[in-house]
Short mmCIF file of C-alpha atoms and ligand atoms in Angstrom, two decimals:
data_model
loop_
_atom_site.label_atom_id
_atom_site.label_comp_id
_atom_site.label_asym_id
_atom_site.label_seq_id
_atom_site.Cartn_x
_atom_site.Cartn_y
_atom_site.Cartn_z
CA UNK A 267 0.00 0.00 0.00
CA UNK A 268 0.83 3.58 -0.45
CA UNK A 269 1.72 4.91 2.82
CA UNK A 270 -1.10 7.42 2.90
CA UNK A 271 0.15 8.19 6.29
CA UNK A 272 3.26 9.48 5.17
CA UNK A 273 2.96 13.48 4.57
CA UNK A 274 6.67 14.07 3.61
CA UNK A 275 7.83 14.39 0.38
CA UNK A 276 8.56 11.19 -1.79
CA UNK A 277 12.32 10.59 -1.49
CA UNK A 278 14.71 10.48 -4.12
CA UNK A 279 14.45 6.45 -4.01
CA UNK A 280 10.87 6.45 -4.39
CA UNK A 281 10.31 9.14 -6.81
CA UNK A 282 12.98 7.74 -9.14
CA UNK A 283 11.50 4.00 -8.71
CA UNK A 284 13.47 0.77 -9.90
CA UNK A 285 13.03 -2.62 -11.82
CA UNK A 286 9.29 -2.27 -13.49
CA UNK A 287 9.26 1.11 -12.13
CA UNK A 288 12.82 2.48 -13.65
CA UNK A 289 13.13 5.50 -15.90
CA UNK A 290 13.89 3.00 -18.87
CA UNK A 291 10.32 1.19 -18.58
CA UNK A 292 8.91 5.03 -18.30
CA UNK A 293 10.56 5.43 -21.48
CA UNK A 294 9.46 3.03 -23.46
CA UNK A 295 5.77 3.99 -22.36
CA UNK A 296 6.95 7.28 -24.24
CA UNK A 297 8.54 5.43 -26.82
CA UNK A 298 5.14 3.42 -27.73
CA UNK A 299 2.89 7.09 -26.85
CA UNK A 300 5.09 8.37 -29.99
CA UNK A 301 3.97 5.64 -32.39
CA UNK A 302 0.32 6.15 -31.26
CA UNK A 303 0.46 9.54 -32.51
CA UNK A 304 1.29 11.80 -29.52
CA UNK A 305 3.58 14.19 -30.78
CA UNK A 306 3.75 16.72 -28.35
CA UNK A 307 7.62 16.67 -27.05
CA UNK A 308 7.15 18.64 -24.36
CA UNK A 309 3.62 16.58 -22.85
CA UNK A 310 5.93 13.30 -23.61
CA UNK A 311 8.89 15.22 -21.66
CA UNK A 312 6.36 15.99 -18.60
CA UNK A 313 4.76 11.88 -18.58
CA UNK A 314 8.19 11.06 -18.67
CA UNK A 315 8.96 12.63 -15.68
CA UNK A 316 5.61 12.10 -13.51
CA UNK A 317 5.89 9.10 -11.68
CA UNK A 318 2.72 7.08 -12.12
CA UNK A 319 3.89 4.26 -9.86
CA UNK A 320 3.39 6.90 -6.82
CA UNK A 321 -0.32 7.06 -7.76
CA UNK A 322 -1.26 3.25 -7.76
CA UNK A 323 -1.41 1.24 -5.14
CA UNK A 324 2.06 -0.75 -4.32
CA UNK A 325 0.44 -3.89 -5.22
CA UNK A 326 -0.06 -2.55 -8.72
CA UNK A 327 3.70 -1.31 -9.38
CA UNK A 328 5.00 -3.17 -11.85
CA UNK A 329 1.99 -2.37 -14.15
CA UNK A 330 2.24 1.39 -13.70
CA UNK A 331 4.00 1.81 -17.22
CA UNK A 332 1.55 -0.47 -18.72
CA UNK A 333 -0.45 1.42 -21.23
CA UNK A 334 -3.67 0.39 -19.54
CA UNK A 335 -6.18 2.04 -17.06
CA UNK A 336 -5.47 0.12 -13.46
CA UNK A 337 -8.10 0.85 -10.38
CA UNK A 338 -7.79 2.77 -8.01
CA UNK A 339 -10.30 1.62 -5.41
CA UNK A 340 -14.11 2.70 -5.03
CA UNK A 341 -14.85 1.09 -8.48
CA UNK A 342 -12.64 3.80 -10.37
CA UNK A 343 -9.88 3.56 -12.56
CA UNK A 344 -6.81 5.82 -13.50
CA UNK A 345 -6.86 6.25 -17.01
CA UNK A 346 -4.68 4.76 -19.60
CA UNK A 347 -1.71 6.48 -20.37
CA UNK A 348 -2.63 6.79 -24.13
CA UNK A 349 -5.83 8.38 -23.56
CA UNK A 350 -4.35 11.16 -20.74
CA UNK A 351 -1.77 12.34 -23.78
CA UNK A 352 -4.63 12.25 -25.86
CA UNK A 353 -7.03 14.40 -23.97
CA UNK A 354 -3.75 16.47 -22.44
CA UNK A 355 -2.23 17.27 -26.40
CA UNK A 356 -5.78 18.32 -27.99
CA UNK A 357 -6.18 20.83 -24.60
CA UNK A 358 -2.68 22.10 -25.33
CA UNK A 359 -3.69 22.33 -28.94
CA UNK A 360 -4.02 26.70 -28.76
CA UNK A 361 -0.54 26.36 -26.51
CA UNK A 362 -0.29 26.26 -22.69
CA UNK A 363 -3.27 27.05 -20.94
CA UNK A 364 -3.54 29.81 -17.61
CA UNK A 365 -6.43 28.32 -15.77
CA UNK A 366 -7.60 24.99 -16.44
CA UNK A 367 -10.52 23.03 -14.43
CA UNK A 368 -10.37 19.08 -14.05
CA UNK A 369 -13.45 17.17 -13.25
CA UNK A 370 -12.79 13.94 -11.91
CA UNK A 371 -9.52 13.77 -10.09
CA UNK A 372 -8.90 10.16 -9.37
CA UNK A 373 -5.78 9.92 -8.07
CA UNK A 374 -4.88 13.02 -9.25
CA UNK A 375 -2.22 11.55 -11.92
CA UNK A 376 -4.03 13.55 -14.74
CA UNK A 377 -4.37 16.21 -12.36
CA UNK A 378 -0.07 16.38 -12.21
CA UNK A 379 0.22 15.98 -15.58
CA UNK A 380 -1.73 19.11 -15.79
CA UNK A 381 0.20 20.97 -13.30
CA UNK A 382 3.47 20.87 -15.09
CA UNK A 383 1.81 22.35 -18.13
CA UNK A 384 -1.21 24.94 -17.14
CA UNK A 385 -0.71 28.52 -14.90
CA UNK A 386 -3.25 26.68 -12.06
CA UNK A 387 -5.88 23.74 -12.33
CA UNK A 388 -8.59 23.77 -10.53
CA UNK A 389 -9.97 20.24 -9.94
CA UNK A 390 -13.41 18.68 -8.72
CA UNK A 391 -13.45 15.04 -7.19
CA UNK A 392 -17.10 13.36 -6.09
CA UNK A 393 -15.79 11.07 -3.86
CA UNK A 394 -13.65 12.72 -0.31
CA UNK A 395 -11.60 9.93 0.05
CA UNK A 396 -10.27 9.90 -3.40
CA UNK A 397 -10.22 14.15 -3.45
CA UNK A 398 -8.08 13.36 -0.34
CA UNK A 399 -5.71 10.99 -1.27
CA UNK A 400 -4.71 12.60 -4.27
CA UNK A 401 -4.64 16.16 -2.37
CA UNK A 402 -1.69 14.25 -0.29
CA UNK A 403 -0.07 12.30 -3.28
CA UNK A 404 0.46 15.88 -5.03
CA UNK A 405 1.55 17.48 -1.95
CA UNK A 406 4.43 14.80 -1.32
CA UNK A 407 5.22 15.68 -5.14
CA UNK A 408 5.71 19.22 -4.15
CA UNK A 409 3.12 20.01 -7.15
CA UNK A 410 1.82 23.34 -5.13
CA UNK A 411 -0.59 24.98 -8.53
CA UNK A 412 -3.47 23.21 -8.14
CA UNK A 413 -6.58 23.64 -5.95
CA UNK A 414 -9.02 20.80 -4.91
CA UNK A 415 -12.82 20.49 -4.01
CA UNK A 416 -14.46 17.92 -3.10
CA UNK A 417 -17.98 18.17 -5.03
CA UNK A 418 -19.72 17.76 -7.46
CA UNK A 419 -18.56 18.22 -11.13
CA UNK A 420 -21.63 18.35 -12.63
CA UNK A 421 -21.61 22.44 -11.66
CA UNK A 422 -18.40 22.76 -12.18
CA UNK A 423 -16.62 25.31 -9.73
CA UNK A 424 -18.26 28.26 -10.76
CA UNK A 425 -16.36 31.06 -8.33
CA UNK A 426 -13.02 30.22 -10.81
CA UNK A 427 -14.56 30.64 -14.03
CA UNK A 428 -13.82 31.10 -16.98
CA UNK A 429 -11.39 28.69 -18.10
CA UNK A 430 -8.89 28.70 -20.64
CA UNK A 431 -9.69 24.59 -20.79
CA UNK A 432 -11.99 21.97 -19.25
CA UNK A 433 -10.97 18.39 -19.27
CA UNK A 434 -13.58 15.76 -17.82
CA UNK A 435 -11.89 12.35 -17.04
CA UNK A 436 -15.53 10.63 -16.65
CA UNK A 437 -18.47 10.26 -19.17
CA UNK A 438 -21.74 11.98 -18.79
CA UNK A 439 -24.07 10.96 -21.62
CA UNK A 440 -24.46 14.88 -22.53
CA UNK A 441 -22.33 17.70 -21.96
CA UNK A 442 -23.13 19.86 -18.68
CA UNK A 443 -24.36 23.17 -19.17
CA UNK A 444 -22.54 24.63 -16.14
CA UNK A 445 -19.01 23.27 -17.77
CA UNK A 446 -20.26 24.82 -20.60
CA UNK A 447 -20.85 28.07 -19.25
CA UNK A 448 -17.43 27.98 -17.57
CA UNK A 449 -15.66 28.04 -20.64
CA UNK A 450 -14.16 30.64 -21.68
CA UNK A 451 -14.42 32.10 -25.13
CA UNK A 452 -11.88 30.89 -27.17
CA UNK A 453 -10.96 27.83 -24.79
CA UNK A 454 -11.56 24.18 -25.08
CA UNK A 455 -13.11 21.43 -23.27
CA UNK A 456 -12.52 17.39 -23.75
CA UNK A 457 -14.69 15.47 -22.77
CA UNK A 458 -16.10 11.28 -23.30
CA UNK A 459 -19.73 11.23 -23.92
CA UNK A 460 -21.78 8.35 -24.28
CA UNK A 461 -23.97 5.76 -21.84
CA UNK A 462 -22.31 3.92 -19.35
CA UNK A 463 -20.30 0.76 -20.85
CA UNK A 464 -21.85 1.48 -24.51
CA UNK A 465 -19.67 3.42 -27.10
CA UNK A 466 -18.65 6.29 -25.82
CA UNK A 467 -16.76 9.00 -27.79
CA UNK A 468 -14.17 11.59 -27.15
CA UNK A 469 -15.02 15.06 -28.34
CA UNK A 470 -13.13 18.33 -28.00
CA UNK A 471 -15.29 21.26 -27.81
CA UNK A 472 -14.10 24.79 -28.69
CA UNK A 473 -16.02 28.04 -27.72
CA UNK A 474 -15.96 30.26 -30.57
CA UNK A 475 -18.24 32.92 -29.68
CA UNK A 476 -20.37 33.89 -26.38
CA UNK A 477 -22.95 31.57 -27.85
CA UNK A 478 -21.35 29.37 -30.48
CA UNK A 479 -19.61 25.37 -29.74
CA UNK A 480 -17.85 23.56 -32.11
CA UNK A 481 -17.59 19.74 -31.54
CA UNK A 482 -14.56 17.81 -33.51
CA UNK A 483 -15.15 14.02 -32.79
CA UNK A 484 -11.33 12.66 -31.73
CA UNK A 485 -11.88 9.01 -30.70
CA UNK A 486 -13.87 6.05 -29.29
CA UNK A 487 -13.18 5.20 -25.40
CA UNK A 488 -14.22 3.58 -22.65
CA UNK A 489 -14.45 6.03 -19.37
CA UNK A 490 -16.24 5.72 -15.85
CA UNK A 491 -19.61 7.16 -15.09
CA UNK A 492 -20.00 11.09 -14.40
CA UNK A 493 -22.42 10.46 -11.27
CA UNK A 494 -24.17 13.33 -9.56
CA UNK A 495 -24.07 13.84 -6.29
CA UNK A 496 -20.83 13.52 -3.65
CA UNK A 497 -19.76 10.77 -1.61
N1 SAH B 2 -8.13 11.41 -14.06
C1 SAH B 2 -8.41 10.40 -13.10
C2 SAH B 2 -9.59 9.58 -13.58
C3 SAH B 2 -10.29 8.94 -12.49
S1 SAH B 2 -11.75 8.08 -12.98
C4 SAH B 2 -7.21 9.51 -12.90
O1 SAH B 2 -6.45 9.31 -13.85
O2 SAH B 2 -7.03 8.99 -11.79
C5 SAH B 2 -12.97 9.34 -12.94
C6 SAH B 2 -13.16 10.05 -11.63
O3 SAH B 2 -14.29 10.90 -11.77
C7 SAH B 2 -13.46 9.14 -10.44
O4 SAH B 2 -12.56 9.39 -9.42
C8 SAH B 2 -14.89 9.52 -10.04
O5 SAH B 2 -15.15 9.43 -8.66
C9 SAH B 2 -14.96 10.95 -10.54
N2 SAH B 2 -16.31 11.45 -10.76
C10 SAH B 2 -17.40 10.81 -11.24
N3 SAH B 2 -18.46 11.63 -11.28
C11 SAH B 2 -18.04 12.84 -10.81
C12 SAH B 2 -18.66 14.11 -10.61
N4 SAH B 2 -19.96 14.33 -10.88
N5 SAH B 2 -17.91 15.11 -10.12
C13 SAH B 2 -16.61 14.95 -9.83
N6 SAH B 2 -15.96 13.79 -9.99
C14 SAH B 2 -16.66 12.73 -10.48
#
């Protein structure tokens, strides 16, 4: 288990990782990321560097550079490599955003990812203990731009907006009005929609105008329920 206890930093042992966890296994995750068509250097640079091992439970380890989701307890999942570059290179798309707003932290891995490549992110969790965890994982990192609530992300978190970008790491079957609202003009939102275990599709949304969206369909995938409510 992670040592959730544990509110120092990661040391240099941890952080760096060995075996299934070394900086040549992270590498080749890059390496394979390239052929799929991520060709953002400097998003490949920052994946290289974040270590996913420290957001997966010890038991999991040696699949951390895997490129496939893994849970994360409570019936959630952090999300496959592949698809965080994905999402992560079409927000960067009109360059590095100032103020970007997550919805669905997880573990917060996305969440770092984020943090090494946006002003401040903002990011919305349903569930306490997971908002929690991930609060502390990020902390021990030393990430210190990012700001967490624990609520629901079907509002968004209005008292930040706008946003340059939205990213939403679980599937609603239609887009929320309040994350649409919260976007500012001329930013970007990704986001999976679809039913719950049916085909669900990756869209990136750009606001063009005050009043005018345009949708560009990027791929199928497979994502978690957006539930309302907290827990
Ligand atoms: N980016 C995360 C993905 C976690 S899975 C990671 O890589 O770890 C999706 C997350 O969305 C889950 O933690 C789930 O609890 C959360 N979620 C689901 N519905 C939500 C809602 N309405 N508001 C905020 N978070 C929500």
């Amino acid at each position: 288990m992670l040592d959730h206890k544990s509110t120092q930093p990661f040391t240099q042992a941890e952080y760096l990782g060995s075996g299934l966890t070394s900086q040549r296994v992270r590498d080749r995750l890059m390496s394979l990321l390239y052929q799929q068509g991520i060709k953002n250097l400097e998003l490949l640079e920052v994946m290289r560097r974040v270590p996913r091992h420290l957001f997966v439970d010890e038991a999991l380890n040696s699949h951390a550079y895997d490129n496939t989701a893994l849970p994360i307890g409570y019936g959630q999942t952090i999300s496959q490599p592949y698809v965080v570059a994905k999402m992560t290179e079409a927000l960067l798309q009109n360059g590095k955003p100032e103020k970007v707003l997550e919805i669905g932290t997880g573990c917060g891995y996305q969440t770092a990812v984020l943090a090494c490549l946006a002003k401040k992110v903002y990011t919305v969790e349903r569930l306490a203990v997971l908002s929690a965890q991930a609060h502390l994982t990020l902390q021990r990192l030393q990430i210190k731009n990012v700001a967490f609530q624990h609520g629901d992300g079907f509002a968004g978190w209005p008292e930040h907006a706008p946003y340059d970008a939205i990213i939403v790491t679980a599937a609603p079957e239609h887009t929320p009005p309040a994350l649409l609202q919260q976007l500012a003009v001329g930013g970007q939102m990704v986001i999976p929609l679809g039913k719950q275990r049916q085909n669900q599709t990756l869209y990136q949304i750009r606001r063009l105008r005050e009043d005018q969206y345009q949708p560009h369909t990027l791929e199928a995938v497979l994502f978690v329920p957006l539930q309302t409510g907290v827990a």
